[in-house]
PDB file of C-alpha atoms and ligand atoms in Angstrom:
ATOM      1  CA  UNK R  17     115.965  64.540  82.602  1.00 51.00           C
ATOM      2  CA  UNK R  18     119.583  65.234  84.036  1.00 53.00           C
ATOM      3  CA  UNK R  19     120.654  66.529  86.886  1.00 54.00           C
ATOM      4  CA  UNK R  20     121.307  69.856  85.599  1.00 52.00           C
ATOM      5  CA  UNK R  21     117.756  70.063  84.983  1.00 54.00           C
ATOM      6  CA  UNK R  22     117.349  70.142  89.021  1.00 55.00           C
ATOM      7  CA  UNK R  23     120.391  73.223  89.140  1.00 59.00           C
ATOM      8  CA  UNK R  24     118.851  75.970  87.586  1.00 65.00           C
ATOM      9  CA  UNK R  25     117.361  77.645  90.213  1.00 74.00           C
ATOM     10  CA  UNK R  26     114.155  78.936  87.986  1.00 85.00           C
ATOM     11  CA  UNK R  27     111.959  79.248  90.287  1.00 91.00           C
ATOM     12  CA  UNK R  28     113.374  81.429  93.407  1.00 93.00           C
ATOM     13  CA  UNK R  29     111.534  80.174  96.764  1.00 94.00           C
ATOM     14  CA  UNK R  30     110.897  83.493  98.545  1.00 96.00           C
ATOM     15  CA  UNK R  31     109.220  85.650  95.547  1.00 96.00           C
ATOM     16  CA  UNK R  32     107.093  82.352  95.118  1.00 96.00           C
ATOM     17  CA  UNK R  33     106.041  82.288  98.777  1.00 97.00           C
ATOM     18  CA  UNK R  34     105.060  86.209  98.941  1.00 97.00           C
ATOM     19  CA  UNK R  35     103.059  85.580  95.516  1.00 97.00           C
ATOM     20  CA  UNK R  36     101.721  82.770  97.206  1.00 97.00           C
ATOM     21  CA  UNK R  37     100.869  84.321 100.949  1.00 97.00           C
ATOM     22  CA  UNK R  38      98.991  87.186  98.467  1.00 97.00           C
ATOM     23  CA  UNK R  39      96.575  83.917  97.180  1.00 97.00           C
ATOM     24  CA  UNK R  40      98.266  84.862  93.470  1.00 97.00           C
ATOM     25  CA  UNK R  41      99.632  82.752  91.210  1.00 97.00           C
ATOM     26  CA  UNK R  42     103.470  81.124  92.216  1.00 96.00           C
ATOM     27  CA  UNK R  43     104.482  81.551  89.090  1.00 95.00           C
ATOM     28  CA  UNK R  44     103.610  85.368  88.060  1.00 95.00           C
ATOM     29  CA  UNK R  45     102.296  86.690  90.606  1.00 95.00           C
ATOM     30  CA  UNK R  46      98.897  88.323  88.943  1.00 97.00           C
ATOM     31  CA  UNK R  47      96.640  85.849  88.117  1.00 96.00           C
ATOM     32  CA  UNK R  48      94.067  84.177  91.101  1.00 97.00           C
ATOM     33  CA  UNK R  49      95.522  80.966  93.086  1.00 97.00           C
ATOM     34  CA  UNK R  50      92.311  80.019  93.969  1.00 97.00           C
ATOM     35  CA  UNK R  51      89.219  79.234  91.811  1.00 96.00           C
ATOM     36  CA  UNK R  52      86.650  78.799  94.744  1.00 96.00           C
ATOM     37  CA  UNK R  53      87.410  80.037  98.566  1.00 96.00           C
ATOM     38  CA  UNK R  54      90.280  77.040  98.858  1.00 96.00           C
ATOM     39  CA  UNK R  55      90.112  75.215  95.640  1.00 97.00           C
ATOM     40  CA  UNK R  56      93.379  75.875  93.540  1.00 97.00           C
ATOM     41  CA  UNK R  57      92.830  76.528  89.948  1.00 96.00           C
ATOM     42  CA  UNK R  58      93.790  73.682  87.549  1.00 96.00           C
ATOM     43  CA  UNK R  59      96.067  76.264  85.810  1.00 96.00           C
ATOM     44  CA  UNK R  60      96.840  80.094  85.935  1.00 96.00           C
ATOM     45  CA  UNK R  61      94.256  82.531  84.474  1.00 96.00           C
ATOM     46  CA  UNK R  62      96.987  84.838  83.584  1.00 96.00           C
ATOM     47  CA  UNK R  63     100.211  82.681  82.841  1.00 95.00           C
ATOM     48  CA  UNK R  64      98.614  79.080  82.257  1.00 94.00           C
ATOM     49  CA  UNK R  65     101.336  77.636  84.856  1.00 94.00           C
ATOM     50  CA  UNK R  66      99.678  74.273  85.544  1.00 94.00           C
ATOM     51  CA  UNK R  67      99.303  74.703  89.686  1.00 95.00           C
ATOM     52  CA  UNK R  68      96.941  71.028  89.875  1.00 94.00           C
ATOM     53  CA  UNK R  69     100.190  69.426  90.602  1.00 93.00           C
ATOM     54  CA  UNK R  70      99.779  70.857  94.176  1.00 93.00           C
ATOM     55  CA  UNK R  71      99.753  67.805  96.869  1.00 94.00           C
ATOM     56  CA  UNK R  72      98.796  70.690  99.950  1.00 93.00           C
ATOM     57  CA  UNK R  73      96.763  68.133 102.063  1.00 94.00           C
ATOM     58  CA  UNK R  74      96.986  68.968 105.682  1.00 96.00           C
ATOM     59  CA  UNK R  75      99.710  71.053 105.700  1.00 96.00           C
ATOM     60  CA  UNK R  76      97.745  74.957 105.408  1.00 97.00           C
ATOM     61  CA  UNK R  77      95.482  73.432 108.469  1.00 97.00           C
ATOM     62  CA  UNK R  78      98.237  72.362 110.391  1.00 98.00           C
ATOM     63  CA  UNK R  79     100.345  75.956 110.035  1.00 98.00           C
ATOM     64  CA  UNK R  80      96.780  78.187 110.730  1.00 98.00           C
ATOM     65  CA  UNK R  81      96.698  76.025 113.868  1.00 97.00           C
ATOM     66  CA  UNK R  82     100.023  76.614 114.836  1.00 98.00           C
ATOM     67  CA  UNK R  83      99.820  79.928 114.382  1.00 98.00           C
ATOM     68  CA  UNK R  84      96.377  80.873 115.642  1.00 98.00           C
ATOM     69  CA  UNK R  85      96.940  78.902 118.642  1.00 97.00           C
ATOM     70  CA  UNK R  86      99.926  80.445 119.690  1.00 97.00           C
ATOM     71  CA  UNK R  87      98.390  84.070 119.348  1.00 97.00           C
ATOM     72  CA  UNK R  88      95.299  82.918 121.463  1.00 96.00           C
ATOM     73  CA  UNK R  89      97.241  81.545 124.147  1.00 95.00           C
ATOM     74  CA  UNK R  90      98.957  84.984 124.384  1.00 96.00           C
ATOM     75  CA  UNK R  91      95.509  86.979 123.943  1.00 96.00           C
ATOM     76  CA  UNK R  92      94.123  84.791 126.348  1.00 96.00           C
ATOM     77  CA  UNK R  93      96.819  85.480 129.516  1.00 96.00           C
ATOM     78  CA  UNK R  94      96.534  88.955 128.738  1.00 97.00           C
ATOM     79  CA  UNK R  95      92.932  89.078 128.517  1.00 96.00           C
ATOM     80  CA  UNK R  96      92.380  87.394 131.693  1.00 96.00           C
ATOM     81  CA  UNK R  97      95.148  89.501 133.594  1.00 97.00           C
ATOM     82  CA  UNK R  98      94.423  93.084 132.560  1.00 97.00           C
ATOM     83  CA  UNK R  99      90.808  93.075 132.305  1.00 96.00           C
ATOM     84  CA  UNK R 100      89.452  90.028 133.851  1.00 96.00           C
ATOM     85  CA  UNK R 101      86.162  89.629 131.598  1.00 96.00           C
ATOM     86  CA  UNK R 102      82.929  87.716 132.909  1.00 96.00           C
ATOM     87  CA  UNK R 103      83.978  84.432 130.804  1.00 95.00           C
ATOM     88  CA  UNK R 104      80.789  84.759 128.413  1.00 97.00           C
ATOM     89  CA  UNK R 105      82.698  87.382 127.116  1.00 97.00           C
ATOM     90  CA  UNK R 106      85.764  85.770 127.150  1.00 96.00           C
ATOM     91  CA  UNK R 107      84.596  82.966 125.368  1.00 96.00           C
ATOM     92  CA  UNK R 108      82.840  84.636 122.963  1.00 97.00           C
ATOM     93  CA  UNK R 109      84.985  87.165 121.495  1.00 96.00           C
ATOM     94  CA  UNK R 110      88.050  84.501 121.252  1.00 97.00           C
ATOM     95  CA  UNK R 111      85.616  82.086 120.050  1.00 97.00           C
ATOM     96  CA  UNK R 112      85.018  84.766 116.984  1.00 98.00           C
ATOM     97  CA  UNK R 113      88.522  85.816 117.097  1.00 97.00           C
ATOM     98  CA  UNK R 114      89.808  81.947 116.769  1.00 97.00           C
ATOM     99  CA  UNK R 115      87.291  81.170 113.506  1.00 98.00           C
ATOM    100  CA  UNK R 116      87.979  84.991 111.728  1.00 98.00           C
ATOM    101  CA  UNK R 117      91.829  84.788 111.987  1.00 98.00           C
ATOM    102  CA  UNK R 118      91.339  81.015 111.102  1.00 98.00           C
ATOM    103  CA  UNK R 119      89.535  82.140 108.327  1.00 98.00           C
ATOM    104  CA  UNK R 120      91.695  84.855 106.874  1.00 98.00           C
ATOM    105  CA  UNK R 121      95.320  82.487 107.159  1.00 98.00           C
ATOM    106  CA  UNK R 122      93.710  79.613 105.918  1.00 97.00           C
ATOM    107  CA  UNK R 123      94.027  80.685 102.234  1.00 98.00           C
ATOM    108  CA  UNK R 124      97.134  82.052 102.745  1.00 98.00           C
ATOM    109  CA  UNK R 125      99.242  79.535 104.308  1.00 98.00           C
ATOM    110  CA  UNK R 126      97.859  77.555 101.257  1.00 97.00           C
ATOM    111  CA  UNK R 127      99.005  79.355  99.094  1.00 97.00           C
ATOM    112  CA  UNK R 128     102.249  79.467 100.626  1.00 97.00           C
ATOM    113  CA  UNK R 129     102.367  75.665 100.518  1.00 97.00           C
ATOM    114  CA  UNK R 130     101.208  74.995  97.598  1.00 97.00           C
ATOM    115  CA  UNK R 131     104.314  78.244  96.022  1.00 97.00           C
ATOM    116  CA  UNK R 132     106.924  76.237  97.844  1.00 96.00           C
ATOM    117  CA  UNK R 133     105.835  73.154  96.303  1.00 95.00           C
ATOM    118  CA  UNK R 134     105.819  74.715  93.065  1.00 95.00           C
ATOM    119  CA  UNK R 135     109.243  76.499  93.474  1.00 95.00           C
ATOM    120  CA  UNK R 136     111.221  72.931  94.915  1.00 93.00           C
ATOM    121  CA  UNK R 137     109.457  71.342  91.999  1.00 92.00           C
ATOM    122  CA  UNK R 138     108.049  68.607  94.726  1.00 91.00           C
ATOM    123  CA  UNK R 139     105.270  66.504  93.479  1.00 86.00           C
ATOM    124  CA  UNK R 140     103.796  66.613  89.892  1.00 86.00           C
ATOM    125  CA  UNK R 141     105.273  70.074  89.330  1.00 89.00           C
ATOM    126  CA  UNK R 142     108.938  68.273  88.404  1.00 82.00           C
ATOM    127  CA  UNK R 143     108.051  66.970  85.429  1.00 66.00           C
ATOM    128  CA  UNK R 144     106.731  70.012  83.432  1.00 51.00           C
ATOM    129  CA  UNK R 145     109.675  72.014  82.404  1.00 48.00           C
TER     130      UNK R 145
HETATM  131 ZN1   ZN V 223     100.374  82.782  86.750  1.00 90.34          ZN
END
């Protein structure tokens, strides 16, 4: 393999992330990233594109923290200031809030990593074409 091979920029990085962030395949865009709730297909249902070359470890958990953090620390402050709840309440609903919004990005920023990783070719996804 040259480095030519590396040039052609086949696989554009943004389409790859939206297909991705949708939980669909990197490469097409149509068939299902995910076989189970976060277990990545071995390939594509609709394309074949081998996607078991992902390497996604800790990242997704590490951007839904980020992110869900930062909104609750926000949601919090406000919260507290405009309506001052008994804290029961407070806990509670942020407590649901934190594990539903969790819950809904974890897939997602998944699929994100593992379309970015597909697109730069990192990993096992280099040596397949
Ligand atoms: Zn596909």
């Amino acid at each position: 393999m040259s480095d030519a091979d590396f040039q052609i920029d086949d696989r554009p990085t943004k389409p790859a992330i939206m297909r991705g962030l949708r939980c669909k395949c990197p490469n097409c865009g149509v068939g299902q990233l995910f076989a189970k709730y976060l277990k990545v297909t071995d390939t594509c249902p609709s394309c074949e594109e081998e996607l078991f070359h992902h390497r996604a470890d800790d990242g997704p958990a590490y951007l839904t923290i980020l992110i869900v953090g930062h909104i609750l620390g926000f949601v919090i402050h406000f919260m507290w200031v405009q309506f001052r709840p008994e804290p029961w309440v407070m806990a509670t609903s942020l407590t649901i809030g934190a594990v539903a919004l969790s819950l809904f990005l974890l897939p997602r920023m998944k699929g994100m990593v593992v379309a970015i990783q597909w697109a730069r070719r990192m990993h096992g996804f280099g040596h397949n074409g």
